[in-house]
Amino acid sequence: MHRRRFTIRLALLGVALWLAPQVATAQGKSLTIFAAASMKNALDDVNAAYTRATGIKVVSSYAASSALAKQIEGGAPADVFVSADLTWMDYVQDKKAINAETRVNLLGNKLVLIAPKDSRIGNATIGEGFNLAGLAGDGRIATGDVKAVPVGRYAKAALEQFGAWAAAEPKFAMADNVRAALLLVARGEAALGIVYKTDAMVEPGVKIIGTFPEGSHPPVIYPVAATATAKPDATAYLAFLRSPAAKQIFEKYGFTVLAAKPTT
C-alpha cells in the first residue's frame, strides 16, 4: 500500500515538473501594441479581456498616430499598430514596417465640437457659414496638431469645407494628441475643442455641443495591422480585435465596428 502511494506521488511530481515550464512560458508571453491615444479606454478593456482568455500580457503605448508611426519606422519593438487615420498606416506600409496582409479597417468614429461642462456655450449648428471663431470669443480652441495629428487634420479639413478655418486658425491651441486637447477643454484652458466622440464620452469635464456632418472631412477610420517584426501571437490578437467580445467593448465606448469576425 505504501509502495503504491509512493508511486502515485512520484507520478504527480513528474506531471507538476512538466507543467511548470509550460505555465511559465505562457505567463512570460507578451505583446506590445502601439495605438492612437483616442483608443485608450476601450483598448485597455479589450486587452484585459484578451489576457483573461489567453494568459498573454498586453502592453499598450498610446500617443498620436503620427508619433507612433515614426517610432515604428525607427524600429520600436511594437507587434501591432492601430492608427486613427489611413494616412499614417499608409506611411508605415510604404516603409515596409507592417505586414500589409494583416491590415484591416477596424473601427470608425465621429468628429465633435466640445466645450467645458459648465460652459455657457450652447449647442452649435455646424454647417456652411459656421462661425467657430465667433463662438469661441476670446477663448482658445483645442485640437491635435493640424499638420500631423489625425484629429487635427480632420478638424482643419472640415473647417475649410465650411469656410471657417481662416478666421479660427489664430485661436487654435495645437496639442500633441487628441487626449491632450481633451484635457485642455476639461480644465477650462480652452473654450472649445475638436475631438472624437469617443473621447468626449469618457471625459465628464466636457460636453458635446455639435457633431461635424459626414462628408465634411475624410471618414474617421482606424486601420490595424501587425508590424513587420511582430511576434507570432499577434495573429491571434488581431483576430480577437474582430471578435464579438471586442466588438461589444468598442461599441460601448462609442466606436463603430467596421471589421467583424464572421460568426459561423
mmCIF file of C-alpha atoms in Angstrom, residues 59-244:
data_model
loop_
_atom_site.group_PDB
_atom_site.id
_atom_site.type_symbol
_atom_site.label_atom_id
_atom_site.label_comp_id
_atom_site.label_asym_id
_atom_site.label_seq_id
_atom_site.Cartn_x
_atom_site.Cartn_y
_atom_site.Cartn_z
ATOM 1 C CA VAL A 59 1.325 46.298 -23.057
ATOM 2 C CA SER A 60 -0.045 49.334 -24.889
ATOM 3 C CA SER A 61 1.650 52.583 -25.796
ATOM 4 C CA TYR A 62 -0.783 55.409 -26.593
ATOM 5 C CA ALA A 63 0.126 58.567 -28.494
ATOM 6 C CA ALA A 64 -0.679 60.438 -31.688
ATOM 7 C CA SER A 65 -0.690 58.112 -34.692
ATOM 8 C CA SER A 66 1.958 60.308 -36.311
ATOM 9 C CA ALA A 67 4.369 59.862 -33.405
ATOM 10 C CA LEU A 68 3.760 56.115 -33.209
ATOM 11 C CA ALA A 69 4.267 55.657 -36.953
ATOM 12 C CA LYS A 70 7.627 57.438 -36.753
ATOM 13 C CA GLN A 71 8.649 55.248 -33.815
ATOM 14 C CA ILE A 72 7.713 52.089 -35.710
ATOM 15 C CA GLU A 73 9.667 53.328 -38.718
ATOM 16 C CA GLY A 74 12.628 53.822 -36.394
ATOM 17 C CA GLY A 75 12.495 50.214 -35.216
ATOM 18 C CA ALA A 76 10.482 50.487 -31.992
ATOM 19 C CA PRO A 77 9.558 46.970 -30.787
ATOM 20 C CA ALA A 78 5.816 47.032 -31.457
ATOM 21 C CA ASP A 79 3.799 43.984 -32.502
ATOM 22 C CA VAL A 80 0.594 45.752 -33.597
ATOM 23 C CA PHE A 81 -0.179 49.280 -34.787
ATOM 24 C CA VAL A 82 -3.638 50.899 -34.612
ATOM 25 C CA SER A 83 -3.798 54.279 -36.337
ATOM 26 C CA ALA A 84 -6.552 56.902 -36.115
ATOM 27 C CA ASP A 85 -6.350 57.531 -39.846
ATOM 28 C CA LEU A 86 -5.389 55.811 -43.074
ATOM 29 C CA THR A 87 -2.554 58.231 -43.857
ATOM 30 C CA TRP A 88 -0.191 57.090 -41.116
ATOM 31 C CA MET A 89 -0.922 53.414 -41.736
ATOM 32 C CA ASP A 90 -0.146 54.038 -45.409
ATOM 33 C CA TYR A 91 3.084 55.678 -44.274
ATOM 34 C CA VAL A 92 4.362 52.664 -42.331
ATOM 35 C CA GLN A 93 3.174 50.331 -45.074
ATOM 36 C CA ASP A 94 5.198 52.302 -47.630
ATOM 37 C CA LYS A 95 8.191 51.954 -45.317
ATOM 38 C CA LYS A 96 7.531 48.179 -45.205
ATOM 39 C CA ALA A 97 7.249 48.442 -41.415
ATOM 40 C CA ILE A 98 3.968 46.491 -41.230
ATOM 41 C CA ASN A 99 2.707 43.198 -42.632
ATOM 42 C CA ALA A 100 0.294 44.556 -45.249
ATOM 43 C CA GLU A 101 -1.567 41.241 -45.486
ATOM 44 C CA THR A 102 -2.795 41.665 -41.895
ATOM 45 C CA ARG A 103 -4.139 45.189 -42.386
ATOM 46 C CA VAL A 104 -7.861 45.817 -41.906
ATOM 47 C CA ASN A 105 -10.041 48.864 -41.239
ATOM 48 C CA LEU A 106 -11.186 48.057 -37.716
ATOM 49 C CA LEU A 107 -13.192 50.997 -36.348
ATOM 50 C CA GLY A 108 -14.953 54.230 -37.210
ATOM 51 C CA ASN A 109 -15.546 57.370 -35.135
ATOM 52 C CA LYS A 110 -17.184 60.798 -35.289
ATOM 53 C CA LEU A 111 -15.705 64.273 -35.021
ATOM 54 C CA VAL A 112 -17.383 66.538 -32.449
ATOM 55 C CA LEU A 113 -17.167 70.031 -31.035
ATOM 56 C CA ILE A 114 -16.897 70.208 -27.244
ATOM 57 C CA ALA A 115 -16.916 72.811 -24.501
ATOM 58 C CA PRO A 116 -16.232 72.628 -20.753
ATOM 59 C CA LYS A 117 -19.113 71.007 -18.862
ATOM 60 C CA ASP A 118 -20.081 74.250 -17.117
ATOM 61 C CA SER A 119 -19.672 76.441 -20.210
ATOM 62 C CA ARG A 120 -22.492 78.812 -21.149
ATOM 63 C CA ILE A 121 -21.955 77.974 -24.809
ATOM 64 C CA GLY A 122 -24.959 76.054 -26.044
ATOM 65 C CA ASN A 123 -25.481 73.680 -28.939
ATOM 66 C CA ALA A 124 -23.977 74.759 -32.251
ATOM 67 C CA THR A 125 -25.175 74.006 -35.761
ATOM 68 C CA ILE A 126 -22.135 73.052 -37.807
ATOM 69 C CA GLY A 127 -22.533 73.730 -41.495
ATOM 70 C CA GLU A 128 -21.914 76.264 -44.248
ATOM 71 C CA GLY A 129 -21.011 79.657 -42.792
ATOM 72 C CA PHE A 130 -20.208 78.171 -39.368
ATOM 73 C CA ASN A 131 -18.550 80.933 -37.283
ATOM 74 C CA LEU A 132 -16.270 78.960 -34.979
ATOM 75 C CA ALA A 133 -14.073 81.961 -34.224
ATOM 76 C CA GLY A 134 -17.070 83.965 -33.052
ATOM 77 C CA LEU A 135 -18.347 81.074 -30.964
ATOM 78 C CA ALA A 136 -15.010 80.831 -29.159
ATOM 79 C CA GLY A 137 -14.984 84.546 -28.356
ATOM 80 C CA ASP A 138 -11.768 85.417 -26.540
ATOM 81 C CA GLY A 139 -11.116 81.756 -25.735
ATOM 82 C CA ARG A 140 -8.855 79.188 -27.337
ATOM 83 C CA ILE A 141 -9.860 76.200 -29.475
ATOM 84 C CA ALA A 142 -8.056 72.943 -28.773
ATOM 85 C CA THR A 143 -7.379 70.080 -31.165
ATOM 86 C CA GLY A 144 -4.446 67.998 -32.352
ATOM 87 C CA ASP A 145 -1.644 69.489 -34.425
ATOM 88 C CA VAL A 146 -3.284 70.040 -37.821
ATOM 89 C CA LYS A 147 -0.032 69.267 -39.631
ATOM 90 C CA ALA A 148 0.355 65.731 -38.314
ATOM 91 C CA VAL A 149 -2.161 64.520 -35.700
ATOM 92 C CA PRO A 150 -5.192 62.838 -37.323
ATOM 93 C CA VAL A 151 -7.867 64.654 -35.285
ATOM 94 C CA GLY A 152 -6.289 67.989 -36.212
ATOM 95 C CA ARG A 153 -6.226 67.058 -39.882
ATOM 96 C CA TYR A 154 -9.878 66.059 -39.783
ATOM 97 C CA ALA A 155 -10.742 69.293 -37.968
ATOM 98 C CA LYS A 156 -8.920 71.535 -40.450
ATOM 99 C CA ALA A 157 -10.490 69.738 -43.420
ATOM 100 C CA ALA A 158 -13.998 70.237 -42.006
ATOM 101 C CA LEU A 159 -13.450 73.886 -41.150
ATOM 102 C CA GLU A 160 -12.040 74.606 -44.598
ATOM 103 C CA GLN A 161 -15.114 72.925 -46.056
ATOM 104 C CA PHE A 162 -17.322 75.425 -44.206
ATOM 105 C CA GLY A 163 -15.088 78.455 -44.761
ATOM 106 C CA ALA A 164 -14.358 78.729 -41.034
ATOM 107 C CA TRP A 165 -10.666 77.884 -40.913
ATOM 108 C CA ALA A 166 -9.027 81.229 -41.773
ATOM 109 C CA ALA A 167 -10.799 83.175 -39.028
ATOM 110 C CA ALA A 168 -10.455 80.437 -36.424
ATOM 111 C CA GLU A 169 -6.828 79.429 -37.052
ATOM 112 C CA PRO A 170 -5.243 82.116 -34.785
ATOM 113 C CA LYS A 171 -7.340 80.882 -31.866
ATOM 114 C CA PHE A 172 -6.190 77.265 -32.083
ATOM 115 C CA ALA A 173 -4.119 75.585 -29.385
ATOM 116 C CA MET A 174 -2.416 72.650 -31.084
ATOM 117 C CA ALA A 175 -1.931 69.604 -28.852
ATOM 118 C CA ASP A 176 0.382 66.619 -29.265
ATOM 119 C CA ASN A 177 -2.575 64.236 -29.359
ATOM 120 C CA VAL A 178 -6.349 64.202 -29.017
ATOM 121 C CA ARG A 179 -6.348 63.355 -25.304
ATOM 122 C CA ALA A 180 -4.139 66.369 -24.572
ATOM 123 C CA ALA A 181 -6.630 68.564 -26.442
ATOM 124 C CA LEU A 182 -9.491 66.983 -24.494
ATOM 125 C CA LEU A 183 -7.741 67.797 -21.227
ATOM 126 C CA LEU A 184 -7.305 71.460 -22.173
ATOM 127 C CA VAL A 185 -11.068 71.784 -22.560
ATOM 128 C CA ALA A 186 -11.890 69.747 -19.448
ATOM 129 C CA ARG A 187 -9.640 72.041 -17.372
ATOM 130 C CA GLY A 188 -11.235 75.148 -18.854
ATOM 131 C CA GLU A 189 -7.966 76.186 -20.502
ATOM 132 C CA ALA A 190 -9.709 76.184 -23.875
ATOM 133 C CA ALA A 191 -13.228 77.418 -24.567
ATOM 134 C CA LEU A 192 -13.824 74.847 -27.286
ATOM 135 C CA GLY A 193 -12.241 71.704 -28.637
ATOM 136 C CA ILE A 194 -12.500 69.414 -31.626
ATOM 137 C CA VAL A 195 -12.067 65.778 -30.647
ATOM 138 C CA TYR A 196 -13.600 62.393 -31.355
ATOM 139 C CA LYS A 197 -16.988 61.425 -29.994
ATOM 140 C CA THR A 198 -15.404 58.568 -28.028
ATOM 141 C CA ASP A 199 -13.072 60.983 -26.217
ATOM 142 C CA ALA A 200 -15.928 63.235 -25.155
ATOM 143 C CA MET A 201 -17.864 60.222 -23.872
ATOM 144 C CA VAL A 202 -15.163 59.252 -21.345
ATOM 145 C CA GLU A 203 -14.419 62.765 -20.037
ATOM 146 C CA PRO A 204 -17.004 64.080 -17.534
ATOM 147 C CA GLY A 205 -15.487 67.548 -17.648
ATOM 148 C CA VAL A 206 -16.740 68.293 -21.167
ATOM 149 C CA LYS A 207 -19.987 68.342 -23.136
ATOM 150 C CA ILE A 208 -20.645 67.795 -26.829
ATOM 151 C CA ILE A 209 -22.187 70.896 -28.407
ATOM 152 C CA GLY A 210 -22.037 69.853 -32.053
ATOM 153 C CA THR A 211 -21.209 66.996 -34.425
ATOM 154 C CA PHE A 212 -19.428 67.558 -37.719
ATOM 155 C CA PRO A 213 -21.542 66.253 -40.600
ATOM 156 C CA GLU A 214 -20.410 63.219 -42.535
ATOM 157 C CA GLY A 215 -18.744 64.317 -45.738
ATOM 158 C CA SER A 216 -17.294 67.475 -44.224
ATOM 159 C CA HIS A 217 -13.994 65.682 -43.642
ATOM 160 C CA PRO A 218 -12.439 62.331 -44.599
ATOM 161 C CA PRO A 219 -14.105 59.435 -42.749
ATOM 162 C CA VAL A 220 -12.552 58.759 -39.341
ATOM 163 C CA ILE A 221 -11.193 55.239 -39.817
ATOM 164 C CA TYR A 222 -8.907 53.222 -37.556
ATOM 165 C CA PRO A 223 -6.851 50.676 -39.510
ATOM 166 C CA VAL A 224 -4.908 47.973 -37.653
ATOM 167 C CA ALA A 225 -2.029 45.743 -38.722
ATOM 168 C CA ALA A 226 0.752 43.580 -37.350
ATOM 169 C CA THR A 227 4.189 45.105 -37.683
ATOM 170 C CA ALA A 228 6.864 43.553 -39.857
ATOM 171 C CA THR A 229 8.643 42.294 -36.733
ATOM 172 C CA ALA A 230 5.541 41.116 -34.839
ATOM 173 C CA LYS A 231 5.602 38.031 -32.647
ATOM 174 C CA PRO A 232 3.531 35.047 -33.900
ATOM 175 C CA ASP A 233 0.933 35.690 -31.155
ATOM 176 C CA ALA A 234 -0.018 38.948 -32.892
ATOM 177 C CA THR A 235 -2.123 36.959 -35.374
ATOM 178 C CA ALA A 236 -4.441 35.662 -32.656
ATOM 179 C CA TYR A 237 -4.596 39.133 -31.067
ATOM 180 C CA LEU A 238 -5.711 40.700 -34.353
ATOM 181 C CA ALA A 239 -8.419 38.049 -34.639
ATOM 182 C CA PHE A 240 -9.574 38.858 -31.089
ATOM 183 C CA LEU A 241 -9.941 42.543 -32.019
ATOM 184 C CA ARG A 242 -12.592 41.417 -34.520
ATOM 185 C CA SER A 243 -14.355 39.045 -32.132
ATOM 186 C CA PRO A 244 -17.881 39.548 -30.725
#
